Coordinates of C-alpha atoms in Angstrom, one line a residue:
Chain A
X1425 CA 183.1 81.3 2.7
X1426 CA 182.7 77.9 0.9
X1427 CA 179.3 76.8 -0.4
X1428 CA 179.1 73.8 1.9
X1429 CA 179.6 76.1 4.9
X1430 CA 176.9 78.5 3.8
X1431 CA 174.4 75.7 3.0
X1432 CA 175.0 74.0 6.4
X1433 CA 174.6 77.4 8.1
X1434 CA 171.3 78.1 6.3
X1435 CA 170.1 74.6 7.3
X1436 CA 171.0 75.3 10.9
X1437 CA 169.2 78.6 10.6
X1438 CA 166.0 76.8 9.5
X1439 CA 166.4 74.4 12.5
X1440 CA 166.8 77.3 14.8
X1441 CA 163.8 79.2 13.4
X1442 CA 161.6 76.1 13.8
X1443 CA 162.9 75.7 17.3
X1444 CA 162.2 79.4 18.2
X1445 CA 158.7 79.1 16.7
X1446 CA 158.0 76.0 18.8
X1447 CA 159.4 77.7 21.9
X1448 CA 157.2 80.7 21.5
X1449 CA 154.2 78.5 20.8
X1450 CA 155.0 76.7 24.0
X1451 CA 155.2 80.0 25.9
X1452 CA 152.1 81.7 24.5
X1453 CA 149.6 78.9 23.6
X1454 CA 148.7 78.2 27.3
X1455 CA 148.1 81.9 27.9
X1456 CA 145.9 82.2 24.8
X1457 CA 143.9 79.2 25.9
X1458 CA 143.4 80.7 29.3
X1459 CA 142.2 84.1 27.9
X1460 CA 139.9 82.3 25.4
X1461 CA 138.2 80.3 28.1
X1462 CA 137.3 83.5 29.9
X1463 CA 134.9 84.3 27.1
X1464 CA 133.2 80.8 27.1
X1465 CA 130.0 80.8 29.0
X1466 CA 130.8 77.2 30.1
X1467 CA 132.2 76.6 33.6
X1468 CA 134.6 75.1 34.6
X1469 CA 136.8 77.0 32.2
X1470 CA 137.2 75.2 28.9
X1471 CA 137.9 75.9 25.3
X1472 CA 136.9 72.5 24.0
X1473 CA 133.4 72.6 25.3
X1474 CA 132.4 75.8 23.8
X1475 CA 128.9 77.0 24.8
X1476 CA 128.9 80.4 23.2
X1477 CA 130.7 83.7 23.6
X1478 CA 129.9 85.4 26.8
X1479 CA 130.9 88.3 28.9
X1480 CA 129.2 87.1 32.1
X1481 CA 132.4 86.3 33.9
X1482 CA 133.4 90.0 33.7
X1483 CA 130.3 91.0 35.6
X1484 CA 130.8 88.1 38.1
X1485 CA 134.3 89.4 38.7
X1486 CA 133.1 92.9 39.2
X1487 CA 130.6 91.7 41.8
X1488 CA 133.1 89.5 43.7
X1489 CA 133.6 91.1 47.1
X1490 CA 136.5 89.0 48.2
X1491 CA 138.5 89.6 45.0
X1492 CA 137.9 93.3 45.2
X1493 CA 138.9 93.3 48.9
X1494 CA 142.0 91.3 47.8
X1495 CA 142.9 94.0 45.3
X1496 CA 142.6 96.7 48.0
X1497 CA 144.8 94.6 50.3
X1498 CA 147.4 94.0 47.6
X1499 CA 147.6 97.7 47.0
X1500 CA 147.9 98.5 50.7
X1501 CA 150.7 95.9 51.1
X1502 CA 152.5 97.1 47.9
X1503 CA 152.4 100.7 49.2
X1504 CA 153.8 99.6 52.5
X1505 CA 156.6 97.6 50.7
X1506 CA 157.6 100.7 48.7
X1507 CA 157.6 102.8 51.9
X1508 CA 159.9 100.3 53.7
X1509 CA 162.1 99.0 50.8
X1510 CA 163.0 102.3 49.1
X1511 CA 164.7 103.9 52.2
X1512 CA 166.3 100.6 53.2
X1513 CA 167.6 100.0 49.7
X1514 CA 168.9 103.5 49.4
X1515 CA 170.7 103.2 52.8
X1516 CA 172.3 100.0 51.7
X1517 CA 173.4 101.4 48.4
X1518 CA 174.8 104.6 49.9
X1519 CA 176.6 102.7 52.6
X1520 CA 178.1 100.2 50.2
X1521 CA 179.4 102.9 47.9
X1522 CA 181.6 104.1 50.7
X1523 CA 182.9 100.9 52.2
X1524 CA 186.2 99.2 51.5
X1525 CA 186.1 96.2 49.2
X1526 CA 186.3 93.6 52.0
X1527 CA 183.6 94.8 54.4
X1528 CA 181.6 95.8 51.4
X1529 CA 181.6 92.3 49.9
X1530 CA 180.5 90.7 53.1
X1531 CA 177.7 93.2 53.7
X1532 CA 176.7 93.0 50.1
X1533 CA 176.4 89.2 50.4
X1534 CA 174.2 89.5 53.5
X1535 CA 171.9 92.1 52.0
X1536 CA 171.5 90.3 48.7
X1537 CA 171.0 86.8 50.2
X1538 CA 167.2 87.1 50.5
X1539 CA 167.0 87.3 46.7
X1540 CA 168.6 83.9 46.5
X1541 CA 166.5 82.4 49.4
X1542 CA 163.2 80.5 48.6
X1543 CA 160.3 82.8 49.2
X1544 CA 158.6 80.4 51.6
X1545 CA 161.6 80.6 53.9
X1546 CA 161.5 84.4 54.0
X1547 CA 157.8 84.1 55.0
X1548 CA 158.4 81.5 57.6
X1549 CA 161.3 83.2 59.3
X1550 CA 159.5 86.5 59.4
X1551 CA 156.5 84.8 60.9
X1552 CA 158.6 83.2 63.6
X1553 CA 160.6 86.3 64.3
X1554 CA 157.6 88.6 64.9
X1555 CA 155.8 85.9 66.9
X1556 CA 158.4 86.5 69.6
X1557 CA 156.8 89.9 70.2
X1558 CA 153.3 88.6 69.6
X1559 CA 152.7 90.0 66.1
X1560 CA 150.8 87.5 64.1
X1561 CA 150.2 87.1 60.3
X1562 CA 148.5 89.8 58.4
X1563 CA 149.0 92.7 56.0
X1564 CA 151.7 94.4 58.2
X1565 CA 153.7 91.2 58.6
X1566 CA 153.5 90.6 54.8
X1567 CA 155.0 94.1 54.2
X1568 CA 157.9 93.1 56.4
X1569 CA 158.4 89.7 54.8
X1570 CA 158.2 91.0 51.2
X1571 CA 160.5 94.0 52.0
X1572 CA 163.2 91.6 53.1
X1573 CA 164.0 90.7 49.5
X1574 CA 162.4 93.6 47.6
X1575 CA 164.7 96.1 49.4
X1576 CA 167.6 94.2 47.9
X1577 CA 166.2 94.7 44.4
X1578 CA 165.8 98.4 45.1
X1579 CA 169.4 98.5 46.4
X1580 CA 170.8 97.0 43.3
X1581 CA 169.0 99.6 41.2
X1582 CA 170.4 102.4 43.3
X1583 CA 173.9 100.9 43.2
X1584 CA 173.8 100.7 39.4
X1585 CA 172.9 104.4 39.3
X1586 CA 175.4 105.5 41.9
X1587 CA 178.2 103.8 40.0
X1588 CA 177.7 106.4 37.2
X1589 CA 177.8 109.3 39.6
X1590 CA 180.5 111.8 39.4
X1591 CA 181.4 112.3 43.1
X1592 CA 183.5 115.4 42.4
X1593 CA 180.3 117.4 42.2
X1594 CA 179.4 116.5 45.8
X1595 CA 183.0 117.2 46.9
X1596 CA 183.0 120.6 45.2
X1597 CA 179.7 121.5 46.9
X1598 CA 181.2 120.5 50.3
X1599 CA 184.3 122.5 49.6
X1600 CA 182.2 125.5 48.8
X1601 CA 180.6 125.3 52.2
X1602 CA 177.4 123.4 51.6
X1603 CA 176.2 121.2 54.4
X1604 CA 176.0 117.4 54.0
X1605 CA 172.2 117.7 54.1
X1606 CA 172.2 120.3 51.4
X1607 CA 174.4 118.2 49.2
X1608 CA 172.2 115.2 49.7
X1609 CA 169.0 117.1 49.0
X1610 CA 170.3 119.2 46.1
X1611 CA 172.7 116.8 44.3
X1612 CA 172.4 113.2 45.4
X1613 CA 168.6 112.9 45.5
X1614 CA 167.9 114.6 42.2
X1615 CA 170.6 112.4 40.6
X1616 CA 168.9 109.3 42.0
X1617 CA 165.3 110.3 41.1
X1618 CA 165.1 108.1 37.9
X1619 CA 166.3 105.1 39.9
X1620 CA 163.8 105.9 42.7
X1621 CA 161.0 105.8 40.2
X1622 CA 162.0 102.5 38.6
X1623 CA 162.7 101.0 42.1
X1624 CA 159.2 102.0 43.2
X1625 CA 157.6 100.5 40.1
X1626 CA 159.6 97.2 40.5
X1627 CA 158.8 97.1 44.2
X1628 CA 155.1 97.6 43.5
X1629 CA 155.0 94.9 40.8
X1630 CA 157.0 92.4 42.8
X1631 CA 154.8 92.9 45.8
X1632 CA 151.5 92.5 43.9
X1633 CA 152.9 89.4 42.2
X1634 CA 154.2 87.7 45.3
X1635 CA 152.6 84.4 46.4
X1636 CA 155.2 82.1 48.0
X1637 CA 156.2 84.5 50.8
X1638 CA 152.8 86.0 51.3
X1639 CA 151.0 82.8 51.8
X1640 CA 153.0 82.2 55.0
X1641 CA 152.8 85.7 56.4
X1642 CA 149.2 86.8 55.4
X1643 CA 147.5 85.0 58.3
X1644 CA 143.7 85.1 58.1
X1645 CA 143.7 88.1 55.7
X1646 CA 144.2 87.8 51.9
X1647 CA 145.6 89.5 48.9
X1648 CA 144.5 89.3 45.3
X1649 CA 147.1 86.6 44.6
X1650 CA 146.5 84.4 47.6
X1651 CA 142.8 84.6 46.9
X1652 CA 143.4 83.4 43.3
X1653 CA 145.6 80.7 44.7
X1654 CA 142.9 79.3 47.0
X1655 CA 140.2 79.6 44.2
X1656 CA 142.3 77.5 41.9
X1657 CA 142.7 74.7 44.4
X1658 CA 139.0 74.4 45.1
X1659 CA 137.1 74.3 41.8
X1660 CA 137.9 76.2 38.7
X1661 CA 135.9 79.2 37.8
X1662 CA 136.3 81.3 34.6
X1663 CA 136.4 84.4 36.9
X1664 CA 140.1 83.5 37.3
X1665 CA 140.5 83.5 33.6
X1666 CA 139.2 87.1 33.4
X1667 CA 141.7 88.1 36.0
X1668 CA 144.3 86.3 33.9
X1669 CA 143.1 88.3 30.8
X1670 CA 143.4 91.6 32.7
X1671 CA 147.0 90.6 33.8
X1672 CA 147.9 89.6 30.2
X1673 CA 146.5 92.8 28.7
X1674 CA 148.2 95.0 31.3
X1675 CA 151.5 93.2 30.8
X1676 CA 151.4 93.4 27.0
X1677 CA 150.6 97.1 27.1
X1678 CA 153.3 97.9 29.6
X1679 CA 155.9 95.8 27.9
X1680 CA 155.2 97.2 24.4
X1681 CA 155.2 100.8 25.8
X1682 CA 158.6 100.1 27.5
X1683 CA 160.1 98.7 24.3
X1684 CA 158.8 101.6 22.2
X1685 CA 160.2 104.1 24.6
X1686 CA 163.5 102.4 24.7
X1687 CA 163.7 102.4 20.9
X1688 CA 162.8 106.0 20.7
X1689 CA 165.6 106.7 23.2
X1690 CA 168.0 104.8 21.2
X1691 CA 167.0 106.6 18.0
X1692 CA 167.7 109.9 19.8
X1693 CA 171.2 108.8 20.7
X1694 CA 172.4 106.9 17.5
X1695 CA 175.7 106.1 19.1
X1696 CA 174.1 103.9 21.8
Chain B
X1262 CA 182.8 103.8 58.9
X1263 CA 184.7 107.1 59.0
X1264 CA 184.3 107.4 55.2
X1265 CA 180.6 107.2 55.6
X1266 CA 180.4 110.0 58.1
X1267 CA 182.9 112.0 56.0
X1268 CA 180.7 111.7 53.0
X1269 CA 177.3 112.1 54.5
X1270 CA 177.8 114.0 57.7
X1271 CA 176.7 112.9 61.2
X1272 CA 172.9 113.0 60.7
X1273 CA 172.6 111.3 57.4
X1274 CA 175.4 108.9 58.2
X1275 CA 173.6 107.8 61.4
X1276 CA 170.3 107.4 59.5
X1277 CA 172.0 105.3 56.8
X1278 CA 173.8 103.1 59.4
X1279 CA 170.6 102.7 61.4
X1280 CA 168.6 101.7 58.3
X1281 CA 171.1 99.1 57.2
X1282 CA 171.4 97.8 60.8
X1283 CA 167.6 97.4 61.0
X1284 CA 167.5 95.7 57.6
X1285 CA 170.3 93.2 58.3
X1286 CA 169.4 92.4 62.0
X1287 CA 165.6 92.6 62.2
X1288 CA 164.8 91.5 58.7
X1289 CA 167.5 89.1 57.5
X1290 CA 169.7 87.7 60.2
X1291 CA 167.3 87.9 63.2
X1292 CA 164.5 86.0 61.5
X1293 CA 166.9 83.3 60.3
X1294 CA 168.4 82.9 63.8
X1295 CA 165.0 82.6 65.4
X1296 CA 163.9 80.1 62.7
X1297 CA 166.9 77.9 63.5
X1298 CA 166.3 78.3 67.3
X1299 CA 162.7 77.3 66.8
X1300 CA 163.8 74.2 64.9
X1301 CA 166.1 73.1 67.7
X1302 CA 163.5 72.6 70.5
X1303 CA 160.1 71.2 71.1
X1304 CA 157.6 71.0 73.9
X1305 CA 157.7 67.6 75.6
X1306 CA 155.6 66.2 78.5
X1307 CA 158.0 65.8 81.4
X1308 CA 158.6 62.2 82.5
X1309 CA 156.7 62.8 85.8
X1310 CA 153.7 64.0 83.8
X1311 CA 153.8 60.9 81.7
X1312 CA 153.8 58.5 84.7
X1313 CA 151.2 60.7 86.4
X1314 CA 149.0 60.5 83.3
X1315 CA 149.2 56.7 83.3
X1316 CA 148.4 56.6 87.0
X1317 CA 145.4 58.9 86.5
X1318 CA 144.0 56.6 83.8
X1319 CA 144.5 53.6 86.1
X1320 CA 142.7 55.3 89.0
X1321 CA 139.9 56.3 86.7
X1322 CA 139.3 52.7 85.7
X1323 CA 139.5 51.4 89.2
X1324 CA 137.3 54.2 90.4
X1325 CA 134.5 53.5 88.0
X1326 CA 134.7 49.8 88.8
X1327 CA 134.4 50.5 92.6
X1328 CA 131.6 52.9 92.0
X1329 CA 129.8 50.3 90.1
X1330 CA 130.3 47.7 92.8
X1331 CA 129.1 50.3 95.3
X1332 CA 126.0 50.8 93.3
X1333 CA 125.1 47.1 93.4
X1334 CA 125.5 47.1 97.2
X1335 CA 123.2 50.1 97.6
X1336 CA 120.4 49.5 100.1
X1337 CA 121.8 46.1 101.3
X1338 CA 121.3 45.4 105.0
X1339 CA 123.3 42.2 105.6
X1340 CA 126.2 43.0 108.0
X1341 CA 129.0 41.6 105.7
X1342 CA 127.7 43.5 102.8
X1343 CA 127.4 46.7 104.9
X1344 CA 131.1 46.2 105.9
X1345 CA 132.1 45.7 102.4
X1346 CA 130.2 48.8 101.3
X1347 CA 132.0 50.9 103.9
X1348 CA 135.3 49.5 102.8
X1349 CA 134.5 50.3 99.2
X1350 CA 133.4 53.8 100.0
X1351 CA 136.6 54.4 101.9
X1352 CA 138.8 53.3 99.0
X1353 CA 136.7 55.4 96.6
X1354 CA 137.3 58.5 98.6
X1355 CA 141.0 57.6 98.8
X1356 CA 141.2 57.2 95.1
X1357 CA 139.3 60.4 94.5
X1358 CA 141.8 62.2 96.7
X1359 CA 144.8 60.8 95.0
X1360 CA 143.2 61.7 91.6
X1361 CA 142.6 65.3 92.6
X1362 CA 146.2 65.7 93.9
X1363 CA 147.6 64.1 90.7
X1364 CA 145.4 66.3 88.5
X1365 CA 146.5 69.4 90.5
X1366 CA 150.1 68.7 89.6
X1367 CA 151.8 70.9 87.1
X1368 CA 151.9 68.8 83.9
X1369 CA 152.6 71.7 81.6
X1370 CA 154.9 70.6 78.7
X1371 CA 158.5 71.7 79.0
X1372 CA 160.8 73.2 76.3
X1373 CA 163.5 70.6 75.5
X1374 CA 166.4 71.4 73.2
X1375 CA 166.9 68.5 70.7
X1376 CA 167.9 67.8 67.1
X1377 CA 165.0 65.4 66.9
X1378 CA 163.1 67.8 64.6
X1379 CA 165.7 67.1 62.0
X1380 CA 166.5 63.5 62.6
X1381 CA 163.0 62.2 63.0
X1382 CA 161.8 63.0 59.5
X1383 CA 159.6 60.1 58.6
X1384 CA 160.6 57.8 55.7
X1385 CA 157.7 59.2 53.7
X1386 CA 158.8 62.8 54.2
X1387 CA 162.4 61.9 53.5
X1388 CA 161.3 60.4 50.2
X1389 CA 159.3 63.5 49.3
X1390 CA 162.4 65.6 50.2
X1391 CA 164.6 63.6 47.9
X1392 CA 162.1 63.6 45.1
X1393 CA 161.6 67.4 45.4
X1394 CA 165.4 68.0 45.1
X1395 CA 165.7 65.6 42.3
X1396 CA 162.8 67.1 40.3
X1397 CA 164.2 70.6 40.9
X1398 CA 167.6 69.5 39.5
X1399 CA 165.8 68.1 36.5
X1400 CA 163.8 71.3 36.0
X1401 CA 167.0 73.2 36.1
X1402 CA 168.7 71.0 33.6
X1403 CA 165.7 71.1 31.2
X1404 CA 165.5 74.8 31.6
X1405 CA 169.1 75.2 30.6
X1406 CA 168.8 72.9 27.6
X1407 CA 165.7 74.7 26.4
X1408 CA 166.9 78.2 27.0
X1409 CA 170.5 78.2 25.8
X1410 CA 169.6 78.2 22.1
X1411 CA 167.0 80.9 22.6
X1412 CA 169.3 83.1 24.6
X1413 CA 172.1 82.6 22.0
X1414 CA 169.7 83.3 19.1
X1415 CA 168.4 86.5 20.7
X1416 CA 171.8 87.8 21.7
X1417 CA 173.9 86.9 18.6
X1418 CA 171.9 85.7 15.6
X1419 CA 168.9 88.0 15.3
X1420 CA 169.0 91.4 13.8
X1421 CA 168.3 94.3 16.2
X1422 CA 164.6 94.6 15.3
X1423 CA 164.0 90.9 15.5
X1424 CA 166.0 90.7 18.8
X1425 CA 163.8 93.3 20.3
X1426 CA 160.7 91.3 19.3
X1427 CA 162.1 88.2 20.7
X1428 CA 162.9 89.9 24.0
X1429 CA 159.4 91.3 24.1
X1430 CA 158.1 87.8 23.5
X1431 CA 160.1 86.6 26.5
X1432 CA 159.3 89.5 28.8
X1433 CA 155.5 89.2 28.5
X1434 CA 155.1 85.6 29.7
X1435 CA 157.9 86.2 32.3
X1436 CA 156.0 89.2 33.7
X1437 CA 152.6 87.5 33.9
X1438 CA 151.8 86.3 37.4
X1439 CA 153.2 82.9 38.2
X1440 CA 149.9 81.6 39.5
X1441 CA 148.1 82.5 36.2
X1442 CA 150.8 80.7 34.2
X1443 CA 150.3 77.6 36.3
X1444 CA 146.5 78.0 36.0
X1445 CA 146.8 77.9 32.2
X1446 CA 148.4 74.5 32.5
X1447 CA 145.8 73.4 35.1
X1448 CA 143.2 74.0 32.4
X1449 CA 145.2 72.1 29.8
X1450 CA 146.1 69.1 32.0
X1451 CA 142.8 68.8 33.9
X1452 CA 141.0 65.4 33.6
X1453 CA 138.5 67.1 31.2
X1454 CA 141.1 69.6 29.9
X1455 CA 142.4 70.6 26.6
X1456 CA 145.2 67.9 26.4
X1457 CA 142.8 65.1 27.1
X1458 CA 140.2 66.4 24.7
X1459 CA 142.8 66.4 21.9
X1460 CA 144.1 63.0 22.9
X1461 CA 140.6 61.5 22.9
X1462 CA 139.9 63.1 19.5
X1463 CA 143.1 61.5 18.3
X1464 CA 141.7 58.1 19.4
X1465 CA 143.0 57.5 22.9
X1466 CA 140.6 55.2 24.7
X1467 CA 140.3 57.2 27.9
X1468 CA 141.6 60.4 29.5
X1469 CA 144.9 60.4 31.3
X1470 CA 145.1 61.6 34.9
X1471 CA 148.0 64.0 34.5
X1472 CA 147.3 65.8 37.8
X1473 CA 147.1 62.8 40.1
X1474 CA 150.3 61.3 38.9
X1475 CA 152.5 64.4 39.6
X1476 CA 153.3 64.9 35.9
X1477 CA 151.2 68.0 36.0
X1478 CA 153.4 69.6 38.8
X1479 CA 156.5 68.9 36.8
X1480 CA 155.2 70.2 33.5
X1481 CA 153.9 73.4 35.0
X1482 CA 157.0 73.9 37.0
X1483 CA 159.2 73.8 33.9
X1484 CA 156.8 76.3 32.3
X1485 CA 156.7 78.6 35.3
X1486 CA 160.5 78.9 35.8
X1487 CA 162.0 78.3 32.4
X1488 CA 162.4 82.0 31.7
X1489 CA 164.4 82.6 34.8
X1490 CA 167.2 80.8 32.9
X1491 CA 166.9 82.8 29.7
X1492 CA 167.6 86.4 30.9
X1493 CA 170.9 85.8 32.8
X1494 CA 172.3 83.7 29.9
X1495 CA 171.2 86.3 27.4
X1496 CA 172.8 89.1 29.4
X1497 CA 176.2 87.4 29.5
X1498 CA 176.2 86.2 25.8
X1499 CA 175.3 89.7 24.7
X1500 CA 178.5 91.0 26.2
X1501 CA 180.5 88.5 24.1
X1502 CA 182.4 90.1 21.3
X1503 CA 180.9 88.7 18.1
X1504 CA 184.4 88.9 16.5
X1505 CA 185.5 86.1 18.7
X1506 CA 182.9 83.8 17.2
X1507 CA 183.8 85.0 13.7
X1508 CA 187.5 84.4 14.4
X1509 CA 186.8 80.9 15.7
X1510 CA 184.7 80.1 12.6
X1511 CA 187.4 81.5 10.3
X1512 CA 190.0 79.3 12.0
X1513 CA 187.8 76.3 11.1
X1514 CA 186.1 75.6 14.4
X1515 CA 182.9 73.6 14.1
X1516 CA 179.6 75.0 15.5
X1517 CA 179.9 72.6 18.5
X1518 CA 183.5 73.7 19.2
X1519 CA 182.5 77.4 18.9
X1520 CA 179.9 76.9 21.6
X1521 CA 181.9 74.7 24.0
X1522 CA 185.1 76.7 23.7
X1523 CA 184.0 80.3 23.1
X1524 CA 180.3 80.9 24.0
X1525 CA 179.7 78.6 26.9
X1526 CA 182.8 79.6 28.8
X1527 CA 181.9 83.3 28.4
X1528 CA 178.3 82.6 29.5
X1529 CA 179.4 80.9 32.8
X1530 CA 178.2 83.6 35.2
X1531 CA 174.8 83.7 33.4
X1532 CA 174.4 79.9 33.5
X1533 CA 175.3 79.9 37.2
X1534 CA 172.8 82.6 38.0
X1535 CA 170.1 81.1 35.9
X1536 CA 170.6 77.7 37.5
X1537 CA 170.6 79.1 41.0
X1538 CA 167.4 81.0 40.4
X1539 CA 165.6 78.1 38.6
X1540 CA 166.7 75.5 41.2
X1541 CA 165.8 77.8 44.2
X1542 CA 162.4 78.7 42.7
X1543 CA 161.6 75.0 42.0
X1544 CA 162.7 73.5 45.2
X1545 CA 161.0 76.2 47.2
X1546 CA 157.9 76.5 45.0
X1547 CA 154.7 76.4 46.9
X1548 CA 152.3 77.8 44.2
X1549 CA 152.9 75.2 41.5
X1550 CA 152.4 72.1 43.6
X1551 CA 149.7 73.7 45.6
X1552 CA 147.6 74.3 42.5
X1553 CA 148.7 71.4 40.3
X1554 CA 148.4 68.5 42.8
X1555 CA 144.9 69.5 44.1
X1556 CA 145.5 67.3 47.0
X1557 CA 145.6 64.1 45.0
X1558 CA 149.2 63.7 43.8
X1559 CA 152.1 63.3 46.2
X1560 CA 152.9 66.7 47.8
X1561 CA 156.0 68.8 47.2
X1562 CA 158.4 69.4 50.2
X1563 CA 157.2 73.0 50.5
X1564 CA 153.6 71.7 51.1
X1565 CA 154.8 69.5 53.9
X1566 CA 156.3 72.6 55.5
X1567 CA 153.1 74.5 55.0
X1568 CA 151.0 71.8 56.6
X1569 CA 153.4 71.7 59.6
X1570 CA 152.7 75.4 60.1
X1571 CA 149.1 75.6 59.3
X1572 CA 147.5 72.2 59.6
X1573 CA 149.3 70.5 62.5
X1574 CA 150.7 73.7 64.1
X1575 CA 154.0 71.9 64.8
X1576 CA 156.1 75.0 64.1
X1577 CA 159.3 73.4 65.5
X1578 CA 159.4 70.6 62.9
X1579 CA 158.2 73.0 60.3
X1580 CA 161.1 75.3 61.0
X1581 CA 163.5 72.3 60.9
X1582 CA 162.1 71.3 57.5
X1583 CA 162.4 74.9 56.2
X1584 CA 166.0 75.2 57.4
X1585 CA 166.8 71.9 55.7
X1586 CA 165.5 73.3 52.5
X1587 CA 167.5 76.5 53.0
X1588 CA 170.7 74.4 53.5
X1589 CA 170.2 72.6 50.3
X1590 CA 169.8 75.9 48.4
X1591 CA 172.9 77.3 50.0
X1592 CA 174.8 74.1 49.1
X1593 CA 173.6 74.4 45.5
X1594 CA 174.7 78.1 45.3
X1595 CA 178.2 77.2 46.7
X1596 CA 178.5 74.3 44.3
X1597 CA 177.5 76.5 41.3
X1598 CA 180.0 79.2 42.4
X1599 CA 182.8 76.6 42.6
X1600 CA 181.9 74.8 39.3
X1601 CA 181.5 78.0 37.3
X1602 CA 184.2 79.9 39.2
X1603 CA 182.1 83.0 39.9
X1604 CA 181.9 85.2 42.9
X1605 CA 178.9 86.5 44.8
X1606 CA 179.2 89.9 43.1
X1607 CA 178.7 88.2 39.7
X1608 CA 175.7 86.3 40.9
X1609 CA 173.4 89.0 42.2
X1610 CA 173.4 91.5 39.5

């Protein structure tokens, strides 16, 4: 390696480092400001007009009935979404693993299409579809609307797991006289258990997070996120910053735990 | 089909097929079909109802006039006035009769199939539509330009420990709720927000109205969706054999050449997926404009759709607008698949 090449590459490394620092500053600074404003006793939320450190917005959040009801509703919807999406996603994955390439590709395209569709359109089409049988907006309709695309995420996770399955085990069990139900219960389901768990977690998080689809299907009811959405539009209050803080802390904890677990797993299998 | 029953047996096989059938028909295809159907008709007053309505109005005017005249003749005893009064009273009762038969007629609006919901988009709405699509394309382009170096650095330049840290730094803001990420920018760009405080401190004469001008929507949109570009590109670059980059460098390729000839071609599927996601999310975003315009800046197309459904309750045109948006997204996906030569299996991973 010549000296000019190494000096130019070190220069580009400096440029890249500066760029990365700027990029992460861009990503995190707004979040830090949002969290900081939650501790300012001044309202509307601000960091420049500092009126002293305060925890009053925490107690206001704890006393906020609509927000608390929203959290309950969000959990109800998310539970419903898991109950609908997991069986559907599993059916899709099991079916696709046995179809020939041509039919499989077509069906795969249809099942995955909701992931690539704007969320508002999923909400609108579900709303119109169920109106035909006089079912209006609400928590139930939101479960259906969200499951349309969340089931696809579940399916993708099941498919990834099924690809690594050794089907000879199932065939051997069938040859030895086990019934299909026994094979499914004793071999397929246990093999899929890790995927089920992660699919349920992803479905839960996706459902809690969802705004664009929910806002069309929720009707007169509300979830935590749609309530936050309407609060933001009409007057800012630091209570929202506290919710933000809770989200940020939860996310950081979960993400760090996840990375640590993965590293430990890697350390256990040095080849990987 | 037979393979399914052979593998899972009659009971499970039927459950699986039923599950997929319900999913595809009642949750994916059915709702789309009904949305399109809804967009193709509207309730119209039948022609007879329109003419009847005009006649009713005419009669009402004439009637009140006659009744007024009748009132002025009240109590008159002169014979010619009495005759006139009787004549007036007769015509009043005739008019009242005609009115009641007209009002009894069925004037219920009828369902008329038409493409009017699509073609009668007002100039103002068409302008918003074009601006929404244009802005979404720009968001996608900016996201790509910003994210490519980050994805490349995380995948190929950083040592494993540092790469893990970078990924963690990307995952955290990505996982935080979209609304809250937008809210952070609302605080910054508000009239009395952080950005204006800093600018005033730097000597700007008066605060800038970021939110009213629509700049706020754009800035927050880039921030909200930029990370949807990073992960797909990172995933594809990570599968690139670093030896290929080394070999190109040893053969004397410049950094620019290495990227345009080795890294970018390999990253095509990732770029396609990232672009599709970013564009789809931007064009269909309701949260960002809903929060950032605060009703003052020009709305986003998704907001027009929302107001068709929930303010004017004109679902037919709302459905037409929604389907138009869907068509644009489908067109974008097809173009991306053609340009980057990737299949549907590569896209949804």
